[in-house]
Short mmCIF file of C-alpha atoms in Angstrom, two decimals:
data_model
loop_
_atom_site.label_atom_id
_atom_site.label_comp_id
_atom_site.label_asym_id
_atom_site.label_seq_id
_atom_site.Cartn_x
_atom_site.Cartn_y
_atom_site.Cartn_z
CA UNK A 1 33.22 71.88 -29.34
CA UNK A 2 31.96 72.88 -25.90
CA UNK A 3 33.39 70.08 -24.26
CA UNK A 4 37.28 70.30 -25.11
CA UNK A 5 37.94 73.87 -23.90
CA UNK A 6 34.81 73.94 -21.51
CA UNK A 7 35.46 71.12 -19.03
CA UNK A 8 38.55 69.69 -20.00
CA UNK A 9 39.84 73.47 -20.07
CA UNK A 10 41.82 72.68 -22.70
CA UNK A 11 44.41 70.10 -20.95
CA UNK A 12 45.43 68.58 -23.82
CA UNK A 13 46.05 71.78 -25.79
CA UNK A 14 48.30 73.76 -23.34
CA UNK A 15 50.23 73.04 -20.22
CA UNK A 16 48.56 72.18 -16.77
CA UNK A 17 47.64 75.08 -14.71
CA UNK A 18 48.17 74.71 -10.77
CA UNK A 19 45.69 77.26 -9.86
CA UNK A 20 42.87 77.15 -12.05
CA UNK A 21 39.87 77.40 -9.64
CA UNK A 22 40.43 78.65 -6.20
CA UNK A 23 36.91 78.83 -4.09
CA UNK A 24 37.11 79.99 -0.21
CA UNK A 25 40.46 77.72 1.10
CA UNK A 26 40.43 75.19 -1.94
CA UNK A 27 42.42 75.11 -4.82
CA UNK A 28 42.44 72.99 -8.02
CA UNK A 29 44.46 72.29 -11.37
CA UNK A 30 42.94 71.84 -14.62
CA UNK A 31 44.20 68.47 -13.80
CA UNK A 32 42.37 68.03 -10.64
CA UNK A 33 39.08 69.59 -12.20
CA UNK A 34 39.33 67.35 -15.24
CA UNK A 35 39.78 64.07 -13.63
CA UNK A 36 37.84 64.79 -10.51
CA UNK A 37 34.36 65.57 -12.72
CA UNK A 38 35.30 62.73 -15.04
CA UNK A 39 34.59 60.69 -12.00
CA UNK A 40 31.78 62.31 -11.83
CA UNK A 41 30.44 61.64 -15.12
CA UNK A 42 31.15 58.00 -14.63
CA UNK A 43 28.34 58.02 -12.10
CA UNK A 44 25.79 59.95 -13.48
CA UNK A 45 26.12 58.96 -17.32
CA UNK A 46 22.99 56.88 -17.30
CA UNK A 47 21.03 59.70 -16.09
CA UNK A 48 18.94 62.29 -18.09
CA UNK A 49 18.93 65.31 -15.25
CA UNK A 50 19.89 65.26 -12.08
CA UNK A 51 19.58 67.96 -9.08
CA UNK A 52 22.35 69.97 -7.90
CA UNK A 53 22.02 72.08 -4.69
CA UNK A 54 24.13 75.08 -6.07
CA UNK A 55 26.51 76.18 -2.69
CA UNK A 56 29.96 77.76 -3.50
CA UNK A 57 31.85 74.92 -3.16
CA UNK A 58 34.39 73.19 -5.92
CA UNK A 59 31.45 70.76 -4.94
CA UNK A 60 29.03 72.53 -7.41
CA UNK A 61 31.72 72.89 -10.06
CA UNK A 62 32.81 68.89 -10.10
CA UNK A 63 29.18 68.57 -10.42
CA UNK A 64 28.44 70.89 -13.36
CA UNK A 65 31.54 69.90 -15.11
CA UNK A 66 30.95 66.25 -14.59
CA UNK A 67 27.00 66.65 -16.23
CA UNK A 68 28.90 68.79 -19.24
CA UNK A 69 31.18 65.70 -19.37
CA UNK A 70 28.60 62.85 -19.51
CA UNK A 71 25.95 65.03 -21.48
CA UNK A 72 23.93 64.87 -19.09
CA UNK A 73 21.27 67.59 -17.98
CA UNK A 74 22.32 69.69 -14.58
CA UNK A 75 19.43 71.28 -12.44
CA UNK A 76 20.76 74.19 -10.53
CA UNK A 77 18.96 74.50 -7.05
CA UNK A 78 19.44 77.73 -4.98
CA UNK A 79 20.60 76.50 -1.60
CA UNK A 80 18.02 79.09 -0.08
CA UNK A 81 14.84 77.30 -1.84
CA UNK A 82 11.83 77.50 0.63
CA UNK A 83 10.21 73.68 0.78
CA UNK A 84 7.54 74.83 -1.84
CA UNK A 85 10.03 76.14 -4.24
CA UNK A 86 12.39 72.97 -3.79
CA UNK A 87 9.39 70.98 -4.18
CA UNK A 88 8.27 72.84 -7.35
CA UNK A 89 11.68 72.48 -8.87
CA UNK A 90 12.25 69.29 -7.95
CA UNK A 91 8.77 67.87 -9.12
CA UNK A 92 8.82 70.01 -12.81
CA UNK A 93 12.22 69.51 -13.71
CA UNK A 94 11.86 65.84 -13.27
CA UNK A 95 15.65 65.48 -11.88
CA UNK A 96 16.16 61.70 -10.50
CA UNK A 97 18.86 62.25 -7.96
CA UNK A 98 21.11 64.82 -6.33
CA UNK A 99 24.18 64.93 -7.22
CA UNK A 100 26.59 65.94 -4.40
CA UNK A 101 25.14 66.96 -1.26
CA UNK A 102 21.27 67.38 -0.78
CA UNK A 103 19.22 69.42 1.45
CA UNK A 104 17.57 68.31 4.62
CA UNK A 105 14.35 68.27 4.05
CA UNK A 106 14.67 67.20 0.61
CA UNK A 107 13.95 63.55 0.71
CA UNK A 108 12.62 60.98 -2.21
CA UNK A 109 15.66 61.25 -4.39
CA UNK A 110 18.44 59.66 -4.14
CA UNK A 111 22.09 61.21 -3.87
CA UNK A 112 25.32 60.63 -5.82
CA UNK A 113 28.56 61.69 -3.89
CA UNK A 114 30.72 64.02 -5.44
CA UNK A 115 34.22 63.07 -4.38
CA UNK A 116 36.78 65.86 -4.90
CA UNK A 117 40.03 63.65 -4.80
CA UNK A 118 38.56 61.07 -7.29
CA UNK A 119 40.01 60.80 -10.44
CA UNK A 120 39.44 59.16 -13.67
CA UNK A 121 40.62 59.09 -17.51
CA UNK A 122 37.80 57.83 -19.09
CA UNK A 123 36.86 59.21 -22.82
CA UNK A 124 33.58 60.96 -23.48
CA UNK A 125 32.49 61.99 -27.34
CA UNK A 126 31.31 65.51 -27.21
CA UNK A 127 27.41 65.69 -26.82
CA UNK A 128 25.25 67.18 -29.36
CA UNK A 129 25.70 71.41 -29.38
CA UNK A 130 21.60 70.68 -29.57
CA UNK A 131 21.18 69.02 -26.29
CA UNK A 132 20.31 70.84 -23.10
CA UNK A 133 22.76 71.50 -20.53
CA UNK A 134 21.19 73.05 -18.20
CA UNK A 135 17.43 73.53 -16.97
CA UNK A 136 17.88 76.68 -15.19
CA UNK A 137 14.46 78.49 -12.98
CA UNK A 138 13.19 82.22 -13.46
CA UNK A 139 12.68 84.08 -10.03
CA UNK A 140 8.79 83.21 -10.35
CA UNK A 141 8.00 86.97 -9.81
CA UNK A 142 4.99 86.18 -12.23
CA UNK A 143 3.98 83.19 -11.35
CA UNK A 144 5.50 79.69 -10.03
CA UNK A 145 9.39 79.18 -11.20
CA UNK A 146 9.85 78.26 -15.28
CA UNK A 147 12.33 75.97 -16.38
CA UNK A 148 14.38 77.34 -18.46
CA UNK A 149 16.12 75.08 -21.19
CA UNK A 150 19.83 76.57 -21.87
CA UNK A 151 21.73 74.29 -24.88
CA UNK A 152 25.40 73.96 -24.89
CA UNK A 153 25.31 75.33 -28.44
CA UNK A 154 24.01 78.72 -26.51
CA UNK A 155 26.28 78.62 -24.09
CA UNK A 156 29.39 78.63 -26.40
CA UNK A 157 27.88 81.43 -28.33
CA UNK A 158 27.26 83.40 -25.48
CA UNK A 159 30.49 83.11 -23.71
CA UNK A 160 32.94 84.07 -27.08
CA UNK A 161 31.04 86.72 -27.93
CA UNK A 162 31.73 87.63 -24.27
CA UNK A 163 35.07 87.15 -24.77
CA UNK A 164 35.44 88.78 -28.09
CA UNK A 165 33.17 92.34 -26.32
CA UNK A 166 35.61 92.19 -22.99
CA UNK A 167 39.05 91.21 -24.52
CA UNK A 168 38.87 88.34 -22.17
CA UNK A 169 42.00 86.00 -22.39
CA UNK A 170 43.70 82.82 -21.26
CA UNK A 171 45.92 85.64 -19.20
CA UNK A 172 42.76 86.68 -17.18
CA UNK A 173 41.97 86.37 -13.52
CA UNK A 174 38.44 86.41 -12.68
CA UNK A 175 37.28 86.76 -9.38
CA UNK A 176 33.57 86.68 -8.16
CA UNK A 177 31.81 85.52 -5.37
CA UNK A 178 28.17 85.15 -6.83
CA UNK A 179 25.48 82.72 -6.32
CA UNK A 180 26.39 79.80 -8.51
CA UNK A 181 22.42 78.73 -9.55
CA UNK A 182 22.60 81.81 -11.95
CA UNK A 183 23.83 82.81 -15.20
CA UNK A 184 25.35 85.42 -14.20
CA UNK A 185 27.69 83.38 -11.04
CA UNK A 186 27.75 79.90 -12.72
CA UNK A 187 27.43 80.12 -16.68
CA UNK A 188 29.21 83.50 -16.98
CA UNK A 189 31.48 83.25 -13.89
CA UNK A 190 32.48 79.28 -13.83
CA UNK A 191 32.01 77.75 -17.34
CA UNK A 192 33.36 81.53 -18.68
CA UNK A 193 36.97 80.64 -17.32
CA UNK A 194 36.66 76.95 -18.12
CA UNK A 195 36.01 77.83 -21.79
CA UNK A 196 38.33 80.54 -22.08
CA UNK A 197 41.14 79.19 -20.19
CA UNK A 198 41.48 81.62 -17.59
CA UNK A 199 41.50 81.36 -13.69
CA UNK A 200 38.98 81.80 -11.86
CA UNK A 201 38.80 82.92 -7.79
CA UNK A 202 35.63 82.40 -6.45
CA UNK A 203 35.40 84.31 -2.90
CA UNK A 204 32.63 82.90 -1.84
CA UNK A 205 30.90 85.51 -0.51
CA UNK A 206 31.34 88.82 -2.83
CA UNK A 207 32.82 91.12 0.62
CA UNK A 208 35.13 94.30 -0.64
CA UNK A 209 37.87 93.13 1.43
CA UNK A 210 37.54 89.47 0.23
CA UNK A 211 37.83 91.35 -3.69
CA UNK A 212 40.90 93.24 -2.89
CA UNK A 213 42.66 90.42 -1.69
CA UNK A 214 41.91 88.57 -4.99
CA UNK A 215 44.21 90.37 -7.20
CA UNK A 216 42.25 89.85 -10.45
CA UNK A 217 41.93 90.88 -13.53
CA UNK A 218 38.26 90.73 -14.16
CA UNK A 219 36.03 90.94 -11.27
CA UNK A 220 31.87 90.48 -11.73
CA UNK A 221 29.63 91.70 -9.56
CA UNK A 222 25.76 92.93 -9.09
CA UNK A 223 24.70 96.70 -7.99
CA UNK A 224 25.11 95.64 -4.18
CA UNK A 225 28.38 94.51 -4.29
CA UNK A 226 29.62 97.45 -5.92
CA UNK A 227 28.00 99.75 -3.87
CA UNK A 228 29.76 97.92 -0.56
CA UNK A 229 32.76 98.90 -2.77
CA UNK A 230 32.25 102.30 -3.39
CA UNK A 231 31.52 102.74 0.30
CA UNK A 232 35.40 100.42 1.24
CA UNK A 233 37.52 103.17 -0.23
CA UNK A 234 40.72 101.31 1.00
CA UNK A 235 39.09 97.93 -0.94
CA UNK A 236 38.05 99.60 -3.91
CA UNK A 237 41.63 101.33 -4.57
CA UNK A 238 43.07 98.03 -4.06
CA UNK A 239 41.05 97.28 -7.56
CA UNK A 240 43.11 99.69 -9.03
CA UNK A 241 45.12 97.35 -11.06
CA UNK A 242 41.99 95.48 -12.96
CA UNK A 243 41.39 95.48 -16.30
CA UNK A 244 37.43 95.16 -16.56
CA UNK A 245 35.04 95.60 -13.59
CA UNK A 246 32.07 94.00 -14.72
CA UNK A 247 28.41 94.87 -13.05
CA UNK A 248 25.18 93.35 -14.33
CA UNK A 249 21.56 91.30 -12.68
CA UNK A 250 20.34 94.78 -12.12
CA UNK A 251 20.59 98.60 -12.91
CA UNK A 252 23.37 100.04 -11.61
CA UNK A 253 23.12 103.09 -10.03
CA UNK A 254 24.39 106.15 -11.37
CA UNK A 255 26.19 107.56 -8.25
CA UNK A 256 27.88 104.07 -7.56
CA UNK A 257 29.30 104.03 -11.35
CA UNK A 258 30.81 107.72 -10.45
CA UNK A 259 32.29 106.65 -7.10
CA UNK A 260 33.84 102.94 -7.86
CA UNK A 261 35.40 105.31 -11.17
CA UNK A 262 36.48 107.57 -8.45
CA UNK A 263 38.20 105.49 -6.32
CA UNK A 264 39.41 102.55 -8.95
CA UNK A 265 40.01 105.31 -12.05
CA UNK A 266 38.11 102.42 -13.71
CA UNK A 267 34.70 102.94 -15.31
CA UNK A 268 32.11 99.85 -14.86
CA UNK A 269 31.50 97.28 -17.69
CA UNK A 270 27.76 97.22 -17.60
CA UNK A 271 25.80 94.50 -19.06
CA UNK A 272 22.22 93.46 -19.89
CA UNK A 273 21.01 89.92 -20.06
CA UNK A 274 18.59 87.34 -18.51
CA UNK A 275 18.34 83.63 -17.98
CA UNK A 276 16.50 83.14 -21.33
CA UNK A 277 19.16 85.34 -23.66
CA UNK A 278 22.06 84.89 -21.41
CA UNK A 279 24.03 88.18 -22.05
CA UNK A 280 23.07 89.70 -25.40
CA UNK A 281 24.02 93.61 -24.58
CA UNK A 282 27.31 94.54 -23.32
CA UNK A 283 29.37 98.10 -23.18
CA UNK A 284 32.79 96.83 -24.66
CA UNK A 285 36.04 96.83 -23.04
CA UNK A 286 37.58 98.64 -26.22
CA UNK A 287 34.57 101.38 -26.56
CA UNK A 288 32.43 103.80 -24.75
CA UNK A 289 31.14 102.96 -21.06
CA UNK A 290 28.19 105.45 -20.41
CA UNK A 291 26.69 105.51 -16.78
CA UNK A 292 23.07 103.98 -16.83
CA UNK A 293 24.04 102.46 -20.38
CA UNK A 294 24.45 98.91 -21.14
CA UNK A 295 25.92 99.07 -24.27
CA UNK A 296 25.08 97.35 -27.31
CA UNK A 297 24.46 93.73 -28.90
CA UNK A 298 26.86 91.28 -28.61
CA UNK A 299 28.54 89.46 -31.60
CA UNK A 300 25.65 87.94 -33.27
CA UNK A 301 22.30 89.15 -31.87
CA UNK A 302 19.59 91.65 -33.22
CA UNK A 303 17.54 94.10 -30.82
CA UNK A 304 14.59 95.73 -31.68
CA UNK A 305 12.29 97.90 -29.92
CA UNK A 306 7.97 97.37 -30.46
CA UNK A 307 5.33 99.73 -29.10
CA UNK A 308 2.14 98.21 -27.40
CA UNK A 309 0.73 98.03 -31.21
CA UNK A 310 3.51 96.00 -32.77
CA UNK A 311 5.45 99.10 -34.45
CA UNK A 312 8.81 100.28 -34.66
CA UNK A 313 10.08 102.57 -31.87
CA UNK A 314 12.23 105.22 -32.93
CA UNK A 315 16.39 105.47 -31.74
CA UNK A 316 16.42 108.68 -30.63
CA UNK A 317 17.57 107.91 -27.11
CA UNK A 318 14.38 108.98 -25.76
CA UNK A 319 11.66 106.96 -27.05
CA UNK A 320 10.48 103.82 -24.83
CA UNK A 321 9.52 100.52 -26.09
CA UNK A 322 8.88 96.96 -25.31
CA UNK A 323 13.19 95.01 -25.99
CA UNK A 324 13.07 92.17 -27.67
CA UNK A 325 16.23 90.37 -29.10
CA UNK A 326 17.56 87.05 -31.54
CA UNK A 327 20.78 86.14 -31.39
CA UNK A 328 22.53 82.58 -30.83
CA UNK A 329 22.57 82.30 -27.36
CA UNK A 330 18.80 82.46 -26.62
CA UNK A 331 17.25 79.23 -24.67
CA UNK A 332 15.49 77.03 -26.61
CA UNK A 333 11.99 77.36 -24.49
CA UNK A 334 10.49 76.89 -21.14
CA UNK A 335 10.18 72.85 -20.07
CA UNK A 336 6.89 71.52 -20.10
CA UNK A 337 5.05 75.14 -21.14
CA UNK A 338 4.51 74.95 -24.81
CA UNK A 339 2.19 77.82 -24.40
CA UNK A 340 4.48 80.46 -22.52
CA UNK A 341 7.01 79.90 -24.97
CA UNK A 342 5.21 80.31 -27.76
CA UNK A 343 4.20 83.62 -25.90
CA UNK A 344 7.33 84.59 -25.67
CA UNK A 345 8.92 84.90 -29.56
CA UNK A 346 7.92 86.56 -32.66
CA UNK A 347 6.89 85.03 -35.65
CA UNK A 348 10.49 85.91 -36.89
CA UNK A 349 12.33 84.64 -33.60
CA UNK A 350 12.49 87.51 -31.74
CA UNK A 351 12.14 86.89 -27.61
CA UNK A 352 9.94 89.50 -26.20
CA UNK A 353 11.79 90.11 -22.95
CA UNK A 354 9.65 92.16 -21.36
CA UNK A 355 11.83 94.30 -20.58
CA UNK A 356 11.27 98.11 -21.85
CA UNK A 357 14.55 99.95 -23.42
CA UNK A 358 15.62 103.43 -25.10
CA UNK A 359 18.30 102.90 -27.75
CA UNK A 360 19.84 106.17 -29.33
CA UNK A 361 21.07 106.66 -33.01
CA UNK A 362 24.90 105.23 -32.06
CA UNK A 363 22.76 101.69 -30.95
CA UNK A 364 23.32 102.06 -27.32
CA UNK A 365 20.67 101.01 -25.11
CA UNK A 366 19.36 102.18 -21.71
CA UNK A 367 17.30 99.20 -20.00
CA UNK A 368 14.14 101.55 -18.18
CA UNK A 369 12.89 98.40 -16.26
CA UNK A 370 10.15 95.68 -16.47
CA UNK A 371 7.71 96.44 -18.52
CA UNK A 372 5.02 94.93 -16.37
CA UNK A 373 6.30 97.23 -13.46
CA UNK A 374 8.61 99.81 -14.67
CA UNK A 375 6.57 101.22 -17.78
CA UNK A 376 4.56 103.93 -15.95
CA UNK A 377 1.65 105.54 -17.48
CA UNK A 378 0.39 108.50 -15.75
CA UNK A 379 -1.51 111.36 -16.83
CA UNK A 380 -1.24 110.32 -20.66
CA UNK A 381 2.34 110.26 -20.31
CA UNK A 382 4.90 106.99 -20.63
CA UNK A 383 7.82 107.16 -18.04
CA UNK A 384 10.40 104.51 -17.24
CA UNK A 385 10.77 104.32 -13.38
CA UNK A 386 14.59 103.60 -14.08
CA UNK A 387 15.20 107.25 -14.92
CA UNK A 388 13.08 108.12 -11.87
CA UNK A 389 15.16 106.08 -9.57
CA UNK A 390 18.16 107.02 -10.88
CA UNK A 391 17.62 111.08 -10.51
CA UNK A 392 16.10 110.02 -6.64
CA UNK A 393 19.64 108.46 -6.46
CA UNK A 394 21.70 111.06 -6.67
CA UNK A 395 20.05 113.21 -4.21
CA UNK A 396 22.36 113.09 -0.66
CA UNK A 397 20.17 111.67 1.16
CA UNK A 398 19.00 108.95 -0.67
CA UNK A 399 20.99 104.95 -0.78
CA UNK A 400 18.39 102.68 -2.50
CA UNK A 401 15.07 104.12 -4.45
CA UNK A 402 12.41 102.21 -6.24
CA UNK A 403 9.41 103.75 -7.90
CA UNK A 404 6.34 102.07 -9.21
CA UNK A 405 3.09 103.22 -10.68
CA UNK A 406 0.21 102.78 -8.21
CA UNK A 407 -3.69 103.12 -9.50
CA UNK A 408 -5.18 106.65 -9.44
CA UNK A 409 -8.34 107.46 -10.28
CA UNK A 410 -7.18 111.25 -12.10
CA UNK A 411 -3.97 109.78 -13.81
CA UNK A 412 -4.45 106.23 -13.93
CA UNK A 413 -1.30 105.57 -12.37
CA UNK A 414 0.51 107.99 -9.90
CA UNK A 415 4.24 107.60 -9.14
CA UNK A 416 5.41 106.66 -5.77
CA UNK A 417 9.07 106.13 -4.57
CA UNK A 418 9.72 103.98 -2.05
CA UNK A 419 13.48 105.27 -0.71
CA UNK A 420 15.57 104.20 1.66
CA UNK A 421 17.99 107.46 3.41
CA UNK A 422 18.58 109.65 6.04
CA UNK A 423 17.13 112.98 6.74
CA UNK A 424 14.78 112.39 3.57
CA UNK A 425 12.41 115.22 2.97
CA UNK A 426 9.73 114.46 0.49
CA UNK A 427 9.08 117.62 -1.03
CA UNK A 428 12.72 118.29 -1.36
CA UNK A 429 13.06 115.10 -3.18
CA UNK A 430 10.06 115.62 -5.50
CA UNK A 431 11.65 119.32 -6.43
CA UNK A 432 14.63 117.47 -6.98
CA UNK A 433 13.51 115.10 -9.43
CA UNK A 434 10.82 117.47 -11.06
CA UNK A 435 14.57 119.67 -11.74
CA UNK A 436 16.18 117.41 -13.33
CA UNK A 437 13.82 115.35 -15.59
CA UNK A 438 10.43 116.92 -16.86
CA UNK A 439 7.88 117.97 -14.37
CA UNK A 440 5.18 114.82 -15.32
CA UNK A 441 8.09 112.29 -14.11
CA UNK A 442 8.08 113.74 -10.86
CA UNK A 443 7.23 111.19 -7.85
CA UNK A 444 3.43 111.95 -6.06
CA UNK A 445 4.54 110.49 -2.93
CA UNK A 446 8.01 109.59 -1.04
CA UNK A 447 7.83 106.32 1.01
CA UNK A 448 11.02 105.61 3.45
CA UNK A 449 11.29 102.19 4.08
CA UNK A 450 14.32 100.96 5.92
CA UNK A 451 14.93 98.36 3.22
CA UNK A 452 14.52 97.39 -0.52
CA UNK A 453 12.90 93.54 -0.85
CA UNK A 454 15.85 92.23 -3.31
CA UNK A 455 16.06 88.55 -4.97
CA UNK A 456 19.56 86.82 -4.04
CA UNK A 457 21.01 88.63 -7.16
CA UNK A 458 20.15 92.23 -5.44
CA UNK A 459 17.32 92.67 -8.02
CA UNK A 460 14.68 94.65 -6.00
CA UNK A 461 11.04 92.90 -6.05
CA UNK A 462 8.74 95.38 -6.81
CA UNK A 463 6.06 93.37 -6.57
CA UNK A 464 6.25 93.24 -3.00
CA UNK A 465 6.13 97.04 -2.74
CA UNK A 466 2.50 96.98 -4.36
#
């Protein structure tokens, strides 16, 4: 039952627990977070979806909690949405009021106050595990926003096989400070602890110092944060005593995975996952942690990799293909676009993620990228910019790298690396790659940029660098 340990946080099975979910200055008890989103839920239960403008604020979480509570259909909104976005959202979703606070120029729906020191006892029966939680939106690098439909049935799956790859406990701490219209910061990082029974600190904004003064257990973060870590060495000693540190939302760099190890003696949980799958790949907290590795499936799911004709692609650790994956915790289709969704599985139920993937003979995989953008075919040869990147990465004088394929009329596509450094020398990075990997992966050209276009979850949009 999703409900009884996800919201209620098990109250009625356990004692009361003072400091459940700390965010910025606020604190609340399971207590507090029980009866306050009860409340809630008395106000929205006639709804079907409502609109909630995702800030890190025990705001968001009353609000969340309370929709879990009623059964009723949450709409995360980034708080950053542009007026065309927020319009798109607002408009395909179909979400008939906001629920908490609303932005400015968002007008035409009503609002519903979230009141954080209201309490009520009312009893809710436990929603279908069928019916759709949340309607959560892609980054629209391919097109306008989808609407992703996320069950609660899913979302149980996904977070104990979570718990049963990580060892995460009731006795956990988590602390993150991640956007919290995202999988990663709001199903993974807020209804993870409510489900499991752990606390959760939420830092509001994911600083190094603001993570060393957390004293967690667990602490999640994307590429970025870590790498603000690894450059903090007094901050990222002071995670010293952790038991997981958790990275995922994009590749994590090589050299940032050596240096957090350095100065924490911890090596990096990495992760692979997406709003459609949640997180279906995971290096385990009992097993192997490989730098540029994310493991492999989860408790339940199946991965497979397809070349462009349909056949199997061989584990040797080399070989590239097209990921695609089945497992419990996959969404159950995009609203209102019968046709992408379709699209997107197998005959057999496999999501195509689009995503392309080496797996070796032990079943670990390495993600390589997007296939759209990271699958580079040049001069009859396949290469996965994510190698690329990651060999630019450990040169000196190199911080952030992206490489894309970019039309040729001898190769078809050349490479090109857009880096961001000091002191960068473009033949001396080309030698350097051309070193380590084989000579055809080398880039043609070296762009310095003085910044990376990244999504709010640090993912860098390549798109933009065509």
């Amino acid at each position: 039952m999703l409900l009884r340990s996800l919201n209620p946080l098990a109250v009625a099975q356990g004692d009361d627990i003072p400091d459940a979910i700390r965010i910025g200055d606020t604190t609340l008890s399971r207590g507090d977070v029980l009866g306050a989103a009860t409340s809630v839920a008395e106000r929205v239960a006639r709804a079907d979806r409502v609109a909630i403008l995702a800030t890190p604020t025990v705001t968001t979480v009353l609000a969340v909690v309370g929709c879990l509570i009623a059964g009723v259909t949450a709409v995360p909104v980034p708080p950053d949405s542009g007026p065309a976005e927020l319009e798109h959202i607002l408009r395909d979703s179909g979400a008939q009021a906001w629920l908490g606070e609303a932005p400015p120029d968002a007008a035409g729906l009503p609002v519903v106050p979230v009141r954080v020191h209201a309490r009520s006892w009312h009893s809710y029966p436990e929603p279908p595990e069928s019916s759709i939680a949340f309607v959560l939106y892609t980054s629209g690098t391919t097109g306008p926003p989808k609407g992703v439909l996320i069950s609660r049935k899913a979302i149980a799956a996904g977070l104990d096989a979570l718990a049963d790859a990580w060892q995460w406990t009731r006795n956990d701490t988590l602390v993150q400070g991640l956007p919290l219209f995202h999988i990663h910061g709001l199903i993974l990082g807020v209804l993870g602890p409510l489900r499991i029974g752990s606390r959760l600190v939420h830092t509001v904004k994911p600083t190094p110092a603001a993570y060393a003064a957390a004293r967690g257990t667990m602490y999640f973060g994307v590429p970025t944060v870590w790498s603000r870590i690894a450059g903090d060495p007094e901050s990222a000693r002071a995670l010293s005593g952790a038991r997981l540190l958790v990275s995922g939302s994009a590749p994590l760099p090589v050299p940032v995975f050596e240096k957090v190890q350095e100065l924490t003696g911890l090596a990096l949980v990495e992760r692979y996952g997406m709003s459609e799958t949640m997180l279906t790949l995971s290096t385990r907290a009992d097993g192997e942690r490989r730098p540029g590795w994310v493991g492999v499936p989860v408790r339940g799911v199946e991965t497979r990799l397809r070349d462009e004709r349909g056949g199997d692609v061989p584990h040797d650790g080399e070989s590239i293909g097209g990921l695609q994956v089945r497992g419990p915790m996959l969404f159950d289709g995009y609203l209102g676009r019968p046709d992408a969704t379709a699209e997107s599985f197998t005959d057999d139920g496999f999501f195509k993620t689009g995503d392309v993937a080496v797996i070796d003979q032990g079943g670990f995989h390495r993600i390589v990228g997007r296939e759209s953008t990271d699958l580079i075919k040049s001069g009859g040869f396949r290469v996965g910019a994510g190698e690329v990147e990651t060999s630019l990465l450990g040169h000196p004088s190199v911080r952030e790298a992206a490489v894309v394929g970019l039309p040729d009329p001898d190769l078809g596509q050349r490479l090109v690396a857009f880096v961001v450094g000091d002191d960068v020398s473009e033949a001396a990075l080309i030698d350097h790659v051309a070193t380590e990997l084989s000579v055809h992966k080398r880039p043609r050209e070296i762009r310095v940029v003085e910044s990376l276009p990244r999504n709010a979850m640090g993912k860098v949009q390549k798109k933009q660098l065509f």
